[in-house]
Amino acid sequence: MENEGASKSLLNCLMTQESLRLRTVQSPIIPVVGELIRNHPGVISLGQGVVSYPPPREAFDQIAEFLANPELHKYQAVYGVPQLLELIEAKMRDENGIDVKSANQRRRVVVTAGGNMAFVNALLAVADAGDEIILQTPYYFNHEMAITMADCRAVLTPTDENYQLRPDLIAEAITEKTRAVVTISPNNPTGAVYSESSLREVNEICRARGVYHIHDEAYEYFTYGGAKHFSPGSIEGSGRHTISLYSLSKAYGFASWRIGWMVIPEHLFEAVNKIQDTILICPPVVSQFAAVGAMRVGAGYCRAQVESLASVREMVMSELAALGDCAVVPPAYGAFYFFLRLDTELKPLALVERLVKEHGVAAIPGDAFGMVNGSYLRVSYGALRPETVAEGVGRLARGIREILRA
Ligand SMILES: Cc1ncc(COP(=O)(O)O)c(C=O)c1O
């Protein structure tokens, strides 16, 4: 009897564990570094990818409209409120060259609770368990985590020494199990902006091989030094196989409001609605109203912020130059990141711990982005006030030099 009790409780124990699938998903790195920062007051964070500015005032003004209509406290349309959809469709046409209503290749806009959710919607809509999704390394960790959670396999293709796309390697990596190729430009974590020609090449490979091209444009407004953002969804004939993802989080200082959207081929609309209806029912309506206010102000709001970020970026680059031969800093004309390649055998998390404890500065270890061979660090400057930049990056450069040369 005693044995029976013991085996029952062992059985219960085994039954109440997390799924095998989730056990293989990497743990998010941002909270780990966040905890380190909290435990060391005075640390300057070059960690999380956020901007320092709030949403435009017009976003808050729209909340009064929301409050004035009691009907809006009820569930609203799964794919977004009409006022916001209209603004998004006009923006897509005028800024991105994507005519959602084009008669020959009709597409749909679905408002989501942020760009991450848009990616998960896209993934669940196009892939079955065991399917392959091609990511570029370094990848955005939440993309890789979502793929593992969906029981799919992330197939990794390296970018070149400047973190630019390698369309030849992408073409080679496609198998009969491949469902999508994912690209991000401007890129997190590298800050690389992909050229129009390389994005056209990848989009054409996807069309010819019958796989989707999922392109994340969360940082579309964040370009510097004349770099141009390009939307592959604007390519003639791309409408059936291109999924474009957007976010208000960075552009409008909207991270906690959780609003983004996806532009999808019409034939995926029903599938995406099933997913979103199950997970979210509808994107938070109060946030959608705030988004209406922000998008009425439009891209000019973000572009003004990007102008001041451009001088922050210059400062970061000149401080990083002091790293000399300790690190390679590939060019980064977009987003608000640099992705450093360090000349050391030290594991990146160990290096970050020492930077925090001994030098009062934090960055994100590169292995979280899939760079497991070699030592890499992501440096984010989006949230830095110009006053803090020189100090923060100065500490980083001094810290890396001291640690690597010891
Ligand atoms: C490439 C990329 N896509 C999506 C997101 C997440 O955006 P959201 O806050 O809209 O979910 C991020 C956030 O860092 C990102 O870097």
Coordinates of C-alpha atoms and ligand atoms in Angstrom, one line a residue:
M1 CA 0.0 0.0 0.0
E2 CA 2.8 2.3 1.0
N3 CA 4.5 1.7 -2.4
E4 CA 1.3 2.3 -4.2
G5 CA 1.0 5.7 -2.4
A6 CA 4.6 6.6 -3.3
S7 CA 4.1 5.7 -7.0
K8 CA 0.8 7.6 -7.1
S9 CA 2.5 10.8 -5.8
L10 CA 5.4 10.3 -8.2
L11 CA 2.8 10.0 -11.0
N12 CA 1.1 13.2 -9.8
C13 CA 4.4 14.9 -9.7
L14 CA 5.2 13.9 -13.3
M15 CA 1.7 14.9 -14.4
T16 CA 2.0 18.4 -13.0
Q17 CA 5.1 19.5 -14.8
E18 CA 5.4 22.1 -17.5
S19 CA 5.1 20.6 -21.0
L20 CA 8.2 19.2 -22.7
R21 CA 7.7 21.7 -25.4
L22 CA 8.1 24.6 -23.0
R23 CA 11.1 23.1 -21.3
T24 CA 13.1 23.6 -24.5
V25 CA 12.1 27.3 -24.8
Q26 CA 14.9 29.6 -23.8
S27 CA 14.1 31.9 -20.8
P28 CA 13.8 35.6 -21.7
I29 CA 17.1 37.3 -21.0
I30 CA 15.8 40.8 -20.4
P31 CA 14.4 40.0 -16.9
V32 CA 17.7 38.3 -16.0
V33 CA 19.7 41.4 -16.8
G34 CA 17.0 43.5 -15.3
E35 CA 17.4 41.7 -12.0
L36 CA 21.2 42.2 -12.1
I37 CA 20.6 45.9 -12.7
R38 CA 18.1 46.2 -9.8
N39 CA 20.6 44.6 -7.5
H40 CA 23.3 47.1 -8.4
P41 CA 22.0 50.7 -7.9
G42 CA 23.6 53.3 -10.2
V43 CA 24.1 50.9 -13.1
I44 CA 23.5 52.5 -16.5
S45 CA 21.4 50.2 -18.7
L46 CA 22.3 49.7 -22.3
G47 CA 20.0 46.7 -22.1
Q48 CA 16.3 46.8 -23.0
G49 CA 15.2 47.9 -26.4
V50 CA 12.9 50.8 -25.5
V51 CA 12.7 54.5 -26.3
S52 CA 12.8 57.2 -23.7
Y53 CA 9.9 59.3 -25.0
P54 CA 6.2 59.0 -24.2
P55 CA 3.2 58.8 -26.6
P56 CA 2.0 62.1 -28.2
R57 CA -0.6 64.0 -26.2
E58 CA -3.2 63.4 -28.9
A59 CA -3.1 59.7 -27.9
F60 CA -4.4 60.6 -24.4
D61 CA -7.0 63.0 -25.8
Q62 CA -8.6 60.1 -27.7
I63 CA -9.2 58.2 -24.4
A64 CA -12.0 60.8 -23.7
E65 CA -13.7 59.6 -26.9
F66 CA -13.4 56.0 -25.7
L67 CA -14.9 56.9 -22.3
A68 CA -17.7 58.8 -23.7
N69 CA -19.2 55.8 -25.4
P70 CA -20.4 53.1 -23.0
E71 CA -20.8 50.6 -25.8
L72 CA -17.0 50.5 -26.2
H73 CA -16.7 48.6 -22.9
K74 CA -18.1 45.6 -24.6
Y75 CA -16.0 43.3 -26.9
Q76 CA -15.3 44.9 -30.3
A77 CA -14.2 43.4 -33.6
V78 CA -11.5 40.7 -33.4
Y79 CA -9.3 42.4 -36.0
G80 CA -9.6 46.0 -34.8
V81 CA -11.9 49.1 -34.6
P82 CA -12.8 50.7 -37.9
Q83 CA -11.2 54.1 -37.1
L84 CA -7.8 52.6 -36.5
L85 CA -8.0 50.2 -39.5
E86 CA -8.8 53.1 -41.7
L87 CA -5.7 55.0 -40.5
I88 CA -3.5 52.0 -40.9
E89 CA -4.7 51.3 -44.4
A90 CA -4.0 54.9 -45.4
K91 CA -0.5 54.8 -43.8
M92 CA 0.3 51.5 -45.6
R93 CA -0.7 53.0 -48.9
D94 CA 1.0 56.4 -48.5
E95 CA 4.2 55.4 -46.6
N96 CA 4.8 51.7 -47.4
G97 CA 3.5 51.4 -50.9
I98 CA 1.1 48.6 -49.9
D99 CA -2.4 48.9 -51.3
V100 CA -4.3 46.6 -49.0
K101 CA -7.4 46.9 -51.1
S102 CA -5.7 46.2 -54.5
A103 CA -8.2 44.3 -56.6
N104 CA -5.9 41.5 -57.8
Q105 CA -4.1 40.7 -54.5
R106 CA -6.4 41.7 -51.7
R107 CA -4.8 41.8 -48.2
R108 CA -6.2 42.4 -44.8
V109 CA -5.0 44.4 -41.8
V110 CA -5.4 42.8 -38.4
V111 CA -4.7 45.0 -35.3
T112 CA -2.9 43.0 -32.6
A113 CA -1.7 43.4 -29.0
G114 CA 1.8 44.4 -30.3
G115 CA 4.3 43.1 -32.9
N116 CA 5.1 40.0 -30.9
M117 CA 1.5 38.9 -31.0
A118 CA 1.4 39.6 -34.8
F119 CA 4.3 37.2 -35.2
V120 CA 2.7 34.4 -33.2
N121 CA -0.5 34.9 -35.1
A122 CA 1.4 34.6 -38.4
L123 CA 3.3 31.5 -37.2
L124 CA 0.2 29.6 -36.0
A125 CA -1.6 30.5 -39.2
V126 CA 1.0 29.1 -41.6
A127 CA 2.9 26.4 -39.8
D128 CA 2.1 22.9 -38.3
A129 CA 4.0 21.0 -35.7
G130 CA 7.4 19.9 -37.2
D131 CA 7.5 22.6 -39.9
E132 CA 10.6 24.7 -40.4
I133 CA 10.8 28.5 -40.1
I134 CA 14.0 30.2 -41.3
L135 CA 15.5 32.9 -39.1
Q136 CA 18.6 35.0 -39.7
T137 CA 21.3 35.0 -37.0
P138 CA 21.5 36.8 -34.9
Y139 CA 17.7 36.4 -34.4
Y140 CA 15.2 38.3 -32.3
F141 CA 14.8 35.9 -29.4
N142 CA 11.0 36.1 -29.1
H143 CA 10.7 34.9 -32.7
E144 CA 12.8 31.9 -31.9
M145 CA 10.9 31.2 -28.7
A146 CA 7.6 31.4 -30.5
I147 CA 8.7 28.9 -33.1
T148 CA 9.8 26.4 -30.4
M149 CA 6.5 26.9 -28.5
A150 CA 4.6 26.2 -31.7
D151 CA 6.5 22.8 -31.9
C152 CA 8.1 24.0 -35.1
R153 CA 11.9 24.1 -35.9
A154 CA 13.9 27.3 -36.2
V155 CA 16.4 26.8 -39.0
L156 CA 19.2 29.4 -38.7
T157 CA 20.9 31.0 -41.6
P158 CA 23.9 33.3 -40.8
T159 CA 24.1 36.9 -42.0
D160 CA 27.4 38.2 -43.3
E161 CA 30.1 40.0 -41.3
N162 CA 28.1 43.2 -41.4
Y163 CA 24.9 41.3 -40.4
Q164 CA 23.4 41.7 -43.9
L165 CA 21.2 39.1 -45.5
R166 CA 22.7 36.1 -47.3
P167 CA 19.9 35.2 -49.8
D168 CA 22.1 32.4 -51.2
L169 CA 22.1 30.7 -47.8
I170 CA 18.4 31.3 -47.3
A171 CA 17.7 29.6 -50.7
E172 CA 19.9 26.6 -49.7
A173 CA 18.1 26.2 -46.3
I174 CA 14.6 25.8 -47.8
T175 CA 13.3 22.3 -47.6
E176 CA 9.9 20.8 -48.3
K177 CA 9.1 21.4 -44.6
T178 CA 9.9 25.2 -44.8
R179 CA 6.8 27.3 -44.3
A180 CA 8.3 30.8 -43.9
V181 CA 11.5 32.9 -44.0
V182 CA 11.6 35.7 -41.4
T183 CA 13.5 39.0 -41.9
I184 CA 13.6 42.1 -39.7
S185 CA 14.7 45.5 -41.0
P186 CA 15.8 47.7 -39.4
N187 CA 17.1 44.9 -37.3
N188 CA 17.0 43.9 -33.7
P189 CA 19.6 43.0 -32.4
T190 CA 22.1 44.3 -35.0
G191 CA 20.8 47.7 -36.1
A192 CA 21.4 46.6 -39.7
V193 CA 19.2 48.0 -42.4
Y194 CA 18.7 45.5 -45.3
S195 CA 19.0 46.8 -48.8
E196 CA 16.0 46.9 -51.1
S197 CA 17.7 44.6 -53.5
S198 CA 18.4 41.9 -50.9
L199 CA 14.8 42.1 -49.6
R200 CA 13.6 41.8 -53.1
E201 CA 15.8 38.8 -53.7
V202 CA 14.5 37.0 -50.5
N203 CA 10.9 37.9 -51.3
E204 CA 11.4 36.4 -54.8
I205 CA 13.0 33.2 -53.4
C206 CA 10.0 32.8 -51.1
R207 CA 7.5 33.4 -54.0
A208 CA 9.4 30.9 -56.3
R209 CA 9.7 28.2 -53.6
G210 CA 6.1 28.6 -52.3
V211 CA 6.9 29.8 -48.7
Y212 CA 5.8 32.9 -46.8
H213 CA 8.0 35.9 -46.3
I214 CA 7.3 37.3 -42.8
H215 CA 8.9 40.7 -42.5
D216 CA 9.1 42.6 -39.2
E217 CA 9.1 46.4 -39.6
A218 CA 8.8 47.4 -35.9
Y219 CA 11.7 49.9 -36.4
E220 CA 10.7 51.3 -39.8
Y221 CA 11.2 54.9 -38.9
F222 CA 14.5 54.4 -37.2
T223 CA 17.1 54.9 -39.9
Y224 CA 20.2 57.1 -40.0
G225 CA 22.9 58.4 -42.4
G226 CA 20.6 58.2 -45.4
A227 CA 19.7 54.5 -45.0
K228 CA 16.3 53.8 -46.6
H229 CA 13.6 51.6 -45.2
F230 CA 12.0 49.3 -47.7
S231 CA 8.7 47.2 -47.3
P232 CA 8.9 44.0 -49.3
G233 CA 5.0 43.9 -49.2
S234 CA 5.2 46.8 -51.7
I235 CA 6.7 44.5 -54.4
E236 CA 4.4 43.8 -57.3
G237 CA 3.0 40.3 -56.9
S238 CA 4.1 39.8 -53.3
G239 CA 0.6 40.0 -51.8
R240 CA -0.1 36.2 -51.7
H241 CA 3.0 35.2 -49.8
T242 CA 4.1 38.3 -47.8
I243 CA 3.2 39.0 -44.2
S244 CA 4.2 42.4 -42.8
L245 CA 4.4 43.1 -39.1
Y246 CA 4.3 46.5 -37.4
S247 CA 4.3 48.0 -33.9
L248 CA 3.5 51.3 -32.2
S249 CA 5.8 50.4 -29.3
K250 CA 8.9 52.1 -30.5
A251 CA 7.6 54.7 -33.0
Y252 CA 5.1 56.3 -30.6
G253 CA 6.6 55.4 -27.2
F254 CA 3.7 52.9 -26.9
A255 CA 5.4 49.8 -25.4
S256 CA 2.9 49.2 -22.6
W257 CA -0.2 50.1 -24.5
R258 CA 0.3 46.9 -26.6
I259 CA -0.7 47.8 -30.1
G260 CA 0.7 46.6 -33.4
W261 CA -0.7 45.2 -36.6
M262 CA -0.1 42.7 -39.4
V263 CA -0.8 42.9 -43.1
I264 CA -1.7 39.5 -44.4
P265 CA -2.9 37.9 -47.6
E266 CA -6.7 37.6 -47.7
H267 CA -6.6 33.8 -47.6
L268 CA -5.1 33.9 -44.1
F269 CA -7.7 36.2 -42.6
E270 CA -10.0 33.5 -41.3
A271 CA -7.1 31.6 -39.7
V272 CA -5.7 34.7 -38.0
N273 CA -9.1 35.6 -36.7
K274 CA -9.6 32.1 -35.2
I275 CA -6.2 32.5 -33.4
Q276 CA -6.8 36.1 -32.2
D277 CA -10.4 35.4 -31.2
T278 CA -9.1 32.5 -29.0
I279 CA -6.2 34.3 -27.4
L280 CA -7.3 37.9 -27.2
I281 CA -10.9 38.3 -28.4
C282 CA -10.1 41.8 -29.4
P283 CA -7.1 44.1 -29.0
P284 CA -7.6 46.4 -25.9
V285 CA -10.1 49.0 -27.2
V286 CA -8.9 51.8 -25.0
S287 CA -5.4 51.3 -26.4
Q288 CA -6.7 51.2 -30.0
F289 CA -8.3 54.6 -29.3
A290 CA -5.0 55.9 -28.0
A291 CA -3.4 54.5 -31.2
V292 CA -5.9 56.5 -33.3
G293 CA -4.7 59.7 -31.6
A294 CA -1.0 58.8 -32.1
M295 CA -1.4 57.8 -35.8
R296 CA -3.3 61.0 -36.5
V297 CA -0.2 62.8 -35.4
G298 CA 1.7 60.4 -37.7
A299 CA 5.3 59.6 -38.6
G300 CA 6.5 63.2 -38.0
Y301 CA 6.2 62.5 -34.2
C302 CA 8.7 59.7 -34.4
R303 CA 10.9 61.3 -37.0
A304 CA 11.5 64.3 -34.7
Q305 CA 12.7 61.8 -32.0
V306 CA 14.9 59.9 -34.4
E307 CA 16.7 63.2 -35.2
S308 CA 17.8 63.5 -31.6
L309 CA 18.5 59.8 -31.4
A310 CA 20.8 60.3 -34.4
S311 CA 23.1 62.5 -32.3
V312 CA 23.0 60.0 -29.5
R313 CA 24.0 57.3 -32.0
E314 CA 27.0 59.4 -33.1
M315 CA 28.1 59.7 -29.5
V316 CA 27.8 56.0 -29.0
M317 CA 29.9 55.3 -32.1
S318 CA 32.7 57.6 -31.0
E319 CA 32.8 56.1 -27.5
L320 CA 32.8 52.6 -29.0
A321 CA 35.7 53.5 -31.2
A322 CA 37.8 53.5 -27.9
L323 CA 37.4 49.7 -27.8
G324 CA 40.1 49.4 -30.4
D325 CA 41.0 45.8 -31.2
C326 CA 39.0 44.4 -28.3
A327 CA 35.9 44.5 -30.4
V328 CA 34.5 44.7 -33.9
V329 CA 31.6 47.1 -34.2
P330 CA 29.8 46.4 -37.6
P331 CA 28.0 49.4 -39.1
A332 CA 24.4 49.9 -37.9
Y333 CA 22.3 52.4 -39.7
G334 CA 19.0 51.5 -38.1
A335 CA 16.9 50.8 -35.0
F336 CA 18.9 51.8 -31.9
Y337 CA 21.3 48.9 -31.4
F338 CA 25.0 48.0 -32.0
F339 CA 25.9 44.3 -31.9
L340 CA 29.6 44.0 -30.8
R341 CA 31.8 41.1 -31.7
L342 CA 34.3 40.7 -28.8
D343 CA 37.8 39.2 -28.9
T344 CA 37.5 37.0 -25.8
E345 CA 36.8 33.5 -24.7
L346 CA 34.6 34.8 -21.8
K347 CA 31.0 33.7 -21.9
P348 CA 28.8 36.8 -22.7
L349 CA 26.7 36.5 -19.5
A350 CA 29.8 36.3 -17.3
L351 CA 31.1 39.4 -19.1
V352 CA 27.8 41.2 -18.5
E353 CA 27.8 40.3 -14.8
R354 CA 31.3 41.7 -14.5
L355 CA 30.4 44.8 -16.4
V356 CA 27.4 45.4 -14.0
K357 CA 29.3 44.6 -10.8
E358 CA 32.7 46.2 -11.6
H359 CA 31.9 49.0 -14.1
G360 CA 28.2 50.0 -13.5
V361 CA 26.9 49.3 -16.9
A362 CA 24.7 46.6 -18.5
A363 CA 24.2 45.2 -22.0
I364 CA 22.5 42.1 -23.3
P365 CA 24.6 38.9 -23.9
G366 CA 24.7 37.9 -27.6
D367 CA 23.9 34.2 -27.0
A368 CA 20.3 35.2 -26.3
F369 CA 20.1 36.1 -30.0
G370 CA 21.5 32.7 -31.1
M371 CA 25.2 33.7 -31.4
V372 CA 26.5 30.8 -29.4
N373 CA 30.0 30.7 -31.0
G374 CA 32.0 33.7 -29.9
S375 CA 31.2 36.5 -27.5
Y376 CA 28.8 39.1 -28.6
L377 CA 27.0 42.0 -26.8
R378 CA 23.9 44.0 -27.8
V379 CA 24.2 47.7 -26.9
S380 CA 20.9 49.6 -26.9
Y381 CA 20.8 53.4 -26.9
G382 CA 17.1 54.1 -27.5
A383 CA 16.3 54.9 -23.9
L384 CA 19.3 57.0 -23.2
R385 CA 19.2 60.7 -22.5
P386 CA 22.1 62.4 -24.3
E387 CA 23.6 63.3 -20.8
T388 CA 23.8 59.6 -19.9
V389 CA 25.1 58.3 -23.1
A390 CA 28.7 59.4 -22.9
E391 CA 28.9 58.1 -19.3
G392 CA 27.2 54.8 -20.0
V393 CA 29.0 53.9 -23.2
G394 CA 32.3 55.3 -21.7
R395 CA 31.9 52.8 -18.8
L396 CA 31.2 50.0 -21.3
A397 CA 34.3 50.7 -23.4
R398 CA 36.5 51.1 -20.3
G399 CA 35.0 48.0 -18.7
I400 CA 35.4 45.8 -21.8
R401 CA 39.0 47.0 -22.3
E402 CA 39.9 46.3 -18.7
I403 CA 38.3 42.9 -18.5
L404 CA 39.6 41.7 -21.8
R405 CA 43.1 42.9 -21.3
A406 CA 43.5 41.6 -17.7
Ligands
LIG1 C1 12.0 43.2 -34.1 C2 10.9 43.3 -33.0 N1 9.7 42.9 -33.3 C3 8.7 43.0 -32.3 C4 9.0 43.6 -31.1 C5 7.9 43.6 -30.1 O1 7.1 44.7 -30.4 P1 5.7 44.8 -29.5 O2 6.0 45.6 -28.3 O3 4.9 45.6 -30.5 O4 5.2 43.5 -29.2 C6 10.3 44.0 -30.8 C7 10.6 44.5 -29.5 O5 11.7 44.7 -29.1 C8 11.3 43.9 -31.8 O6 12.5 44.2 -31.5

